[in-house]
Short mmCIF file of C-alpha atoms in Angstrom, two decimals:
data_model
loop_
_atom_site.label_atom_id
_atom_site.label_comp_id
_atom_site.label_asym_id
_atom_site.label_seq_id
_atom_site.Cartn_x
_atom_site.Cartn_y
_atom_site.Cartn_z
CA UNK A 26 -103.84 -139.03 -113.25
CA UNK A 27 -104.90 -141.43 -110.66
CA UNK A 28 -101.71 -141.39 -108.83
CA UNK A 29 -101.99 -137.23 -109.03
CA UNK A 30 -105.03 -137.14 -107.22
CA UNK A 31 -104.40 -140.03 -104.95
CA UNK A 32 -101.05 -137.86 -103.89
CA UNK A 33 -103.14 -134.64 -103.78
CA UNK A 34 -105.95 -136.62 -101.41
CA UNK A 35 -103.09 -137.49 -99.43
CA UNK A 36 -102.04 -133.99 -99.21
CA UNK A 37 -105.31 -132.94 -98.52
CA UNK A 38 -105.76 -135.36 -95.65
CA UNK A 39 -102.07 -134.78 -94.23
CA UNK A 40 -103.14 -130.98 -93.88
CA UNK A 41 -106.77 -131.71 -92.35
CA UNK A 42 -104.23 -133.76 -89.82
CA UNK A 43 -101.75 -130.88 -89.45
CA UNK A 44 -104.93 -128.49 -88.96
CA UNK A 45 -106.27 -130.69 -86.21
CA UNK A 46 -103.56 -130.79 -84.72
CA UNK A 47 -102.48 -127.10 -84.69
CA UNK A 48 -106.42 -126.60 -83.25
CA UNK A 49 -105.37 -129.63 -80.60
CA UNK A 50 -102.65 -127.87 -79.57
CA UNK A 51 -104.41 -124.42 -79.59
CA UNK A 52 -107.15 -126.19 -77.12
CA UNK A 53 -104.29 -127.27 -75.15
CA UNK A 54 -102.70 -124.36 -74.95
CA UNK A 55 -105.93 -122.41 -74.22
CA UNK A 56 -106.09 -124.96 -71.21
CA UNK A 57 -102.95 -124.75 -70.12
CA UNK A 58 -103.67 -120.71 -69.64
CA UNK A 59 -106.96 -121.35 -67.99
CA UNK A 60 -105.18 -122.23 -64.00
CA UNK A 61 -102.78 -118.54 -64.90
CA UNK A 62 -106.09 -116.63 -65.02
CA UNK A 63 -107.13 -119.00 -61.95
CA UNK A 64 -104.12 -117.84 -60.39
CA UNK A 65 -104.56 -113.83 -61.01
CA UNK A 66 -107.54 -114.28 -59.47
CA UNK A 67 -106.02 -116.15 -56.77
CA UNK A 68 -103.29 -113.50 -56.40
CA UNK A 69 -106.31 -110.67 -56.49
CA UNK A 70 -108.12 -111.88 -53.60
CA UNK A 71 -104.72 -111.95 -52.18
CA UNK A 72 -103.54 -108.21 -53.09
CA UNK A 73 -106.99 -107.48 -51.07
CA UNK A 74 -105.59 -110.06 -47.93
CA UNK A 75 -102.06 -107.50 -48.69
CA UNK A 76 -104.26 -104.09 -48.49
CA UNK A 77 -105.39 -105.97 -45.19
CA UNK A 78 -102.21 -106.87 -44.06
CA UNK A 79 -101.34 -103.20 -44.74
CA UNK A 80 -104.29 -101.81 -43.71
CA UNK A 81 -103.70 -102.78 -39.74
CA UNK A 82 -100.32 -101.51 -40.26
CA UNK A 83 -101.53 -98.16 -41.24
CA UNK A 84 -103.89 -98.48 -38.55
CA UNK A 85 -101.02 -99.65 -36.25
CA UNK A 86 -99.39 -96.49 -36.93
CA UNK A 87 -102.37 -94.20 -36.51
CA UNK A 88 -103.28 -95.80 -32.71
CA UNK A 89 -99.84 -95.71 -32.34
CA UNK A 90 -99.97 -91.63 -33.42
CA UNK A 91 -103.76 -91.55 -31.48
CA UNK A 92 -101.58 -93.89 -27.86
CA UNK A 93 -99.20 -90.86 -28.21
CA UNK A 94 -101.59 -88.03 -28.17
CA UNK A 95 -103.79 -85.76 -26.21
CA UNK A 96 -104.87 -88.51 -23.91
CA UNK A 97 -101.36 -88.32 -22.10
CA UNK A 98 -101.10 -84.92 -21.90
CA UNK A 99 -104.21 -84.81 -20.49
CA UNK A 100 -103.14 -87.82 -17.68
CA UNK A 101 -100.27 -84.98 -17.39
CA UNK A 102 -102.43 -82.07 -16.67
CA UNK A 103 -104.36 -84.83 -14.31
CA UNK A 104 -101.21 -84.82 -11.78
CA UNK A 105 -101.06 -81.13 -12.12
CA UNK A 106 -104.68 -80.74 -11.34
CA UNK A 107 -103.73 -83.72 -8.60
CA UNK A 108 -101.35 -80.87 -7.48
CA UNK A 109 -103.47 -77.94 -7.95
CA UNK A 110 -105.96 -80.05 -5.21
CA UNK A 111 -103.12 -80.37 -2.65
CA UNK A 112 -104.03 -77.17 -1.73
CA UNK A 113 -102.16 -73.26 -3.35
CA UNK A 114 -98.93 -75.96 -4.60
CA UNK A 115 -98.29 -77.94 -1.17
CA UNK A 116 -98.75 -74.82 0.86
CA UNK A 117 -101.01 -75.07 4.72
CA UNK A 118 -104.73 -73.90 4.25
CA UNK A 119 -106.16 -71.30 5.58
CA UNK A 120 -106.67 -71.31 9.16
CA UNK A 121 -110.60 -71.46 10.06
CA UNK A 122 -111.86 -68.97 13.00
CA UNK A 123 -113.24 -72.33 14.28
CA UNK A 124 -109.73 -73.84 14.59
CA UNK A 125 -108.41 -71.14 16.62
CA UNK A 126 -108.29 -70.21 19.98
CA UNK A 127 -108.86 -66.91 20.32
CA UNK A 128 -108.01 -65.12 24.00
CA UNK A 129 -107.08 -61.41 24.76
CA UNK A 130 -105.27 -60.00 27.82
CA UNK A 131 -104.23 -56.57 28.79
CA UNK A 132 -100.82 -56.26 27.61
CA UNK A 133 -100.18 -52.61 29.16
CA UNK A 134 -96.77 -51.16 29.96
CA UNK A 135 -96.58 -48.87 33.06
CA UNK A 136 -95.80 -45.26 32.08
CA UNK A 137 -97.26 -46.04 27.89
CA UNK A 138 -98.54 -43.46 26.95
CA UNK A 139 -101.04 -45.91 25.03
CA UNK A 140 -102.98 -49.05 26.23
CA UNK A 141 -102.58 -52.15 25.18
CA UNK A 142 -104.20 -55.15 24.40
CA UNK A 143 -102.91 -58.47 23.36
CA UNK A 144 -105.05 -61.30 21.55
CA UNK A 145 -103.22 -64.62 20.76
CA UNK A 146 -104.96 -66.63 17.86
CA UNK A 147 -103.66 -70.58 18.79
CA UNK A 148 -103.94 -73.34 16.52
CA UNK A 149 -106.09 -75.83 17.75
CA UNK A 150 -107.09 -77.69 14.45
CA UNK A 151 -105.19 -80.35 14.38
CA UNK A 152 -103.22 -79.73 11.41
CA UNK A 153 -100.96 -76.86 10.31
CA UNK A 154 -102.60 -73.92 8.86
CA UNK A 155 -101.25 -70.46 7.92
CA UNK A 156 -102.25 -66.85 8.21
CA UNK A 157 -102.07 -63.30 6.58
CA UNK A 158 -102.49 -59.82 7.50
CA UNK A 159 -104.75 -58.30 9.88
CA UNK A 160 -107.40 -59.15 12.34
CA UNK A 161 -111.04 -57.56 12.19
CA UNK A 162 -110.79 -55.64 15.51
CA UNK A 163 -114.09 -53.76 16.50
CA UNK A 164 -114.84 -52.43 19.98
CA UNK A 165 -118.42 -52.33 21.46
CA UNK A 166 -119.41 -49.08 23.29
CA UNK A 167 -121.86 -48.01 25.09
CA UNK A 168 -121.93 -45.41 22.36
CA UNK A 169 -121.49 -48.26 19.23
CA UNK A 170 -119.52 -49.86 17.17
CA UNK A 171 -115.23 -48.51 17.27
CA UNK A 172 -113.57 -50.27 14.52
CA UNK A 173 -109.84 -50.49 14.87
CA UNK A 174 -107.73 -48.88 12.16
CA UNK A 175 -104.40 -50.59 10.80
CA UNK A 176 -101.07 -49.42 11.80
CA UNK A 177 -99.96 -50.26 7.59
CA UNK A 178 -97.03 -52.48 8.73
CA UNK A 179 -95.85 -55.31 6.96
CA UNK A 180 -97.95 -58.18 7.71
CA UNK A 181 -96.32 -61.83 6.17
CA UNK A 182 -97.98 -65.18 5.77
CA UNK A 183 -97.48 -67.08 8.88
CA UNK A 184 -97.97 -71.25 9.28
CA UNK A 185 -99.05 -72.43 12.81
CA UNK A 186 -98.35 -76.03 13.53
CA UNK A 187 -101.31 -77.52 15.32
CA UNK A 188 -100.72 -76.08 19.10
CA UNK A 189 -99.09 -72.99 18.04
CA UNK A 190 -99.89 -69.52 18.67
CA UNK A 191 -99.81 -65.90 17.31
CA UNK A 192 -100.28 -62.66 18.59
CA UNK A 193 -100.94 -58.81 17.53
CA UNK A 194 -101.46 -55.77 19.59
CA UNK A 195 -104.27 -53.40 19.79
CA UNK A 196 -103.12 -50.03 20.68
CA UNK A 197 -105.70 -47.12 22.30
CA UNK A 198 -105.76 -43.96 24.24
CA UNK A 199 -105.95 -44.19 27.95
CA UNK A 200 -108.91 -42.19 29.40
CA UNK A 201 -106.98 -39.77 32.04
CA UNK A 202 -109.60 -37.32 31.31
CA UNK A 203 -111.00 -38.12 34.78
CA UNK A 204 -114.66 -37.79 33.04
CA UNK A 205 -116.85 -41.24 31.65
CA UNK A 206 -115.80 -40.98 28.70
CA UNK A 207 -116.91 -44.13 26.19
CA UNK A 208 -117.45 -46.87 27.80
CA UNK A 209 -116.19 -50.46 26.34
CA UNK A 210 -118.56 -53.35 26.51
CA UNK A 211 -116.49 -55.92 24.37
CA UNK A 212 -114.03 -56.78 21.86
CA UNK A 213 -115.22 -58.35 18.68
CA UNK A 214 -111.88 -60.28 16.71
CA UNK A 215 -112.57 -61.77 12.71
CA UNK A 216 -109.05 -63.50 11.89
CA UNK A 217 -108.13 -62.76 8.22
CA UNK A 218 -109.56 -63.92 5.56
CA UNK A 219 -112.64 -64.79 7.85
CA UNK A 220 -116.24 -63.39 7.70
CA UNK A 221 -116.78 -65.63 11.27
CA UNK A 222 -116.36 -63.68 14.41
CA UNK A 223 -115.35 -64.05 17.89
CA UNK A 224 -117.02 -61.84 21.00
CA UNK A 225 -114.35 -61.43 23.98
CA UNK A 226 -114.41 -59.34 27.18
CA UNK A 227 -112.43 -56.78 26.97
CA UNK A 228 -109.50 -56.41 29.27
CA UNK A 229 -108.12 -53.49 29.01
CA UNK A 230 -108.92 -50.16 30.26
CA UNK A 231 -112.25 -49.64 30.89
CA UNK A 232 -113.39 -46.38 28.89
CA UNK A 233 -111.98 -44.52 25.81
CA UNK A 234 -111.56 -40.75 26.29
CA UNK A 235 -114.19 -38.79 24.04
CA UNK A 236 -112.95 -37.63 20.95
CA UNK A 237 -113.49 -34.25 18.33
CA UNK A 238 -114.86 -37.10 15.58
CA UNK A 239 -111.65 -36.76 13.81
CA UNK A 240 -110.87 -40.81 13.45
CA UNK A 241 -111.01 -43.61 15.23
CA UNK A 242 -108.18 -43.84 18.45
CA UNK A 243 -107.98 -47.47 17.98
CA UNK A 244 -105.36 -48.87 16.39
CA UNK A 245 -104.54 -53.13 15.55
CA UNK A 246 -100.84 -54.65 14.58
CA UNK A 247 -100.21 -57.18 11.46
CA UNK A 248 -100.31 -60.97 13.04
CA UNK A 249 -96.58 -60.95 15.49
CA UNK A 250 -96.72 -57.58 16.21
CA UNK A 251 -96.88 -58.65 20.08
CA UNK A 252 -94.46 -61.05 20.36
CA UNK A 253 -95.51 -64.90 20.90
CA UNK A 254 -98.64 -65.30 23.34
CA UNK A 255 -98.57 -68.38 25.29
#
């Protein structure tokens, strides 16, 4: 009996050993899990460093879609407004009453029918310019105010280089009547496009015959429709 429970005791304390050191070995493996979960966290912070890392890329891509966007279009419609500001795409501005010249000479053919007048607009700006149409032409009479009526021909845009001239024609009845008749005082020219006038003496015959009211007996050309003035 003694040896029975001296062999049992023996059992009993070779399992409280084997026990201890399952639990040892437990403990160590709990501690050798302990740095893993160290290490996911390690690896978290780092999946938040990754979002970073991807983060700027995403961002990278939307400058990249923002660098590529309205902002050069809009440095595009810059040179077209650049262009725009050259002045009607490249073409010569308008030419200013107070860059021209204006003179007027009697331009009258013996045996006409008609007198004539000539007025030569020159360039003296400095810089090319360009015109269209016709000339304001009003005549001052002791009586008032004639204003010249178009003949309707074509009348095309014309550039003058600094120092160049143009000319039209005004066109009138000649007073044969052998009476007063209407008396001209002076010759009032607007160039086109111009609200700024010029006051000349008039050079051509002296009077207008009277007339039944029917319309003005005055008539002015487009720009060139007497030839080159000098």
């Amino acid at each position: 009996m003694r040896v029975r429970k001296l062999t049992i005791a023996a059992m009993a304390l070779a399992a409280g050993l084997s026990l201890t050191a399952c639990q040892n070995d437990d403990d160590a493996a709990g501690q050798s899990t302990a740095p893993p979960a160290a290490s996911t966290a390690a690896s978290s912070d780092g999946g938040s460093g990754s979002d970073s890392a991807e983060s700027p890329n995403g961002t990278g891509g939307t400058e990249g879609t923002e660098g590529s966007g309205g902002t050069g279009g809009t440095g595009g419609t810059g040179g077209n407004a650049g262009t725009d500001g050259a002045g009607e795409d490249g073409k010569a501005a308008k030419c200013s009453t107070d860059e021209l010249e204006i003179t007027a000479i009697d331009a009258t053919v013996g045996g006409d029918a008609e007198g004539t007048v000539a007025v030569d607009l020159k360039n003296g700006g400095g810089r090319d310019c360009s015109m269209a149409g016709y000339a304001g032409v009003d005549l001052k009479t002791n009586s008032g105010t004639v204003s010249a009526e178009r003949t309707g021909d074509p009348a095309p845009r014309i550039v003058l280089k600094d120092g160049e001239t143009v000319t039209f024609g005004i066109t009138y009845p000649i007073n044969d009547s052998g009476g007063s008749g209407v008396r001209i005082t002076g010759l009032v020219v607007t160039p086109p496009d111009e609200t700024k006038s010029v006051t000349l003496d008039w050079p051509g015959g002296s009077s207008l015959p009277v007339t039944d009211g029917s319309g003005t007996p005055v008539r002015v050309g487009p720009l060139g429709s007497a030839g080159q003035g000098g």
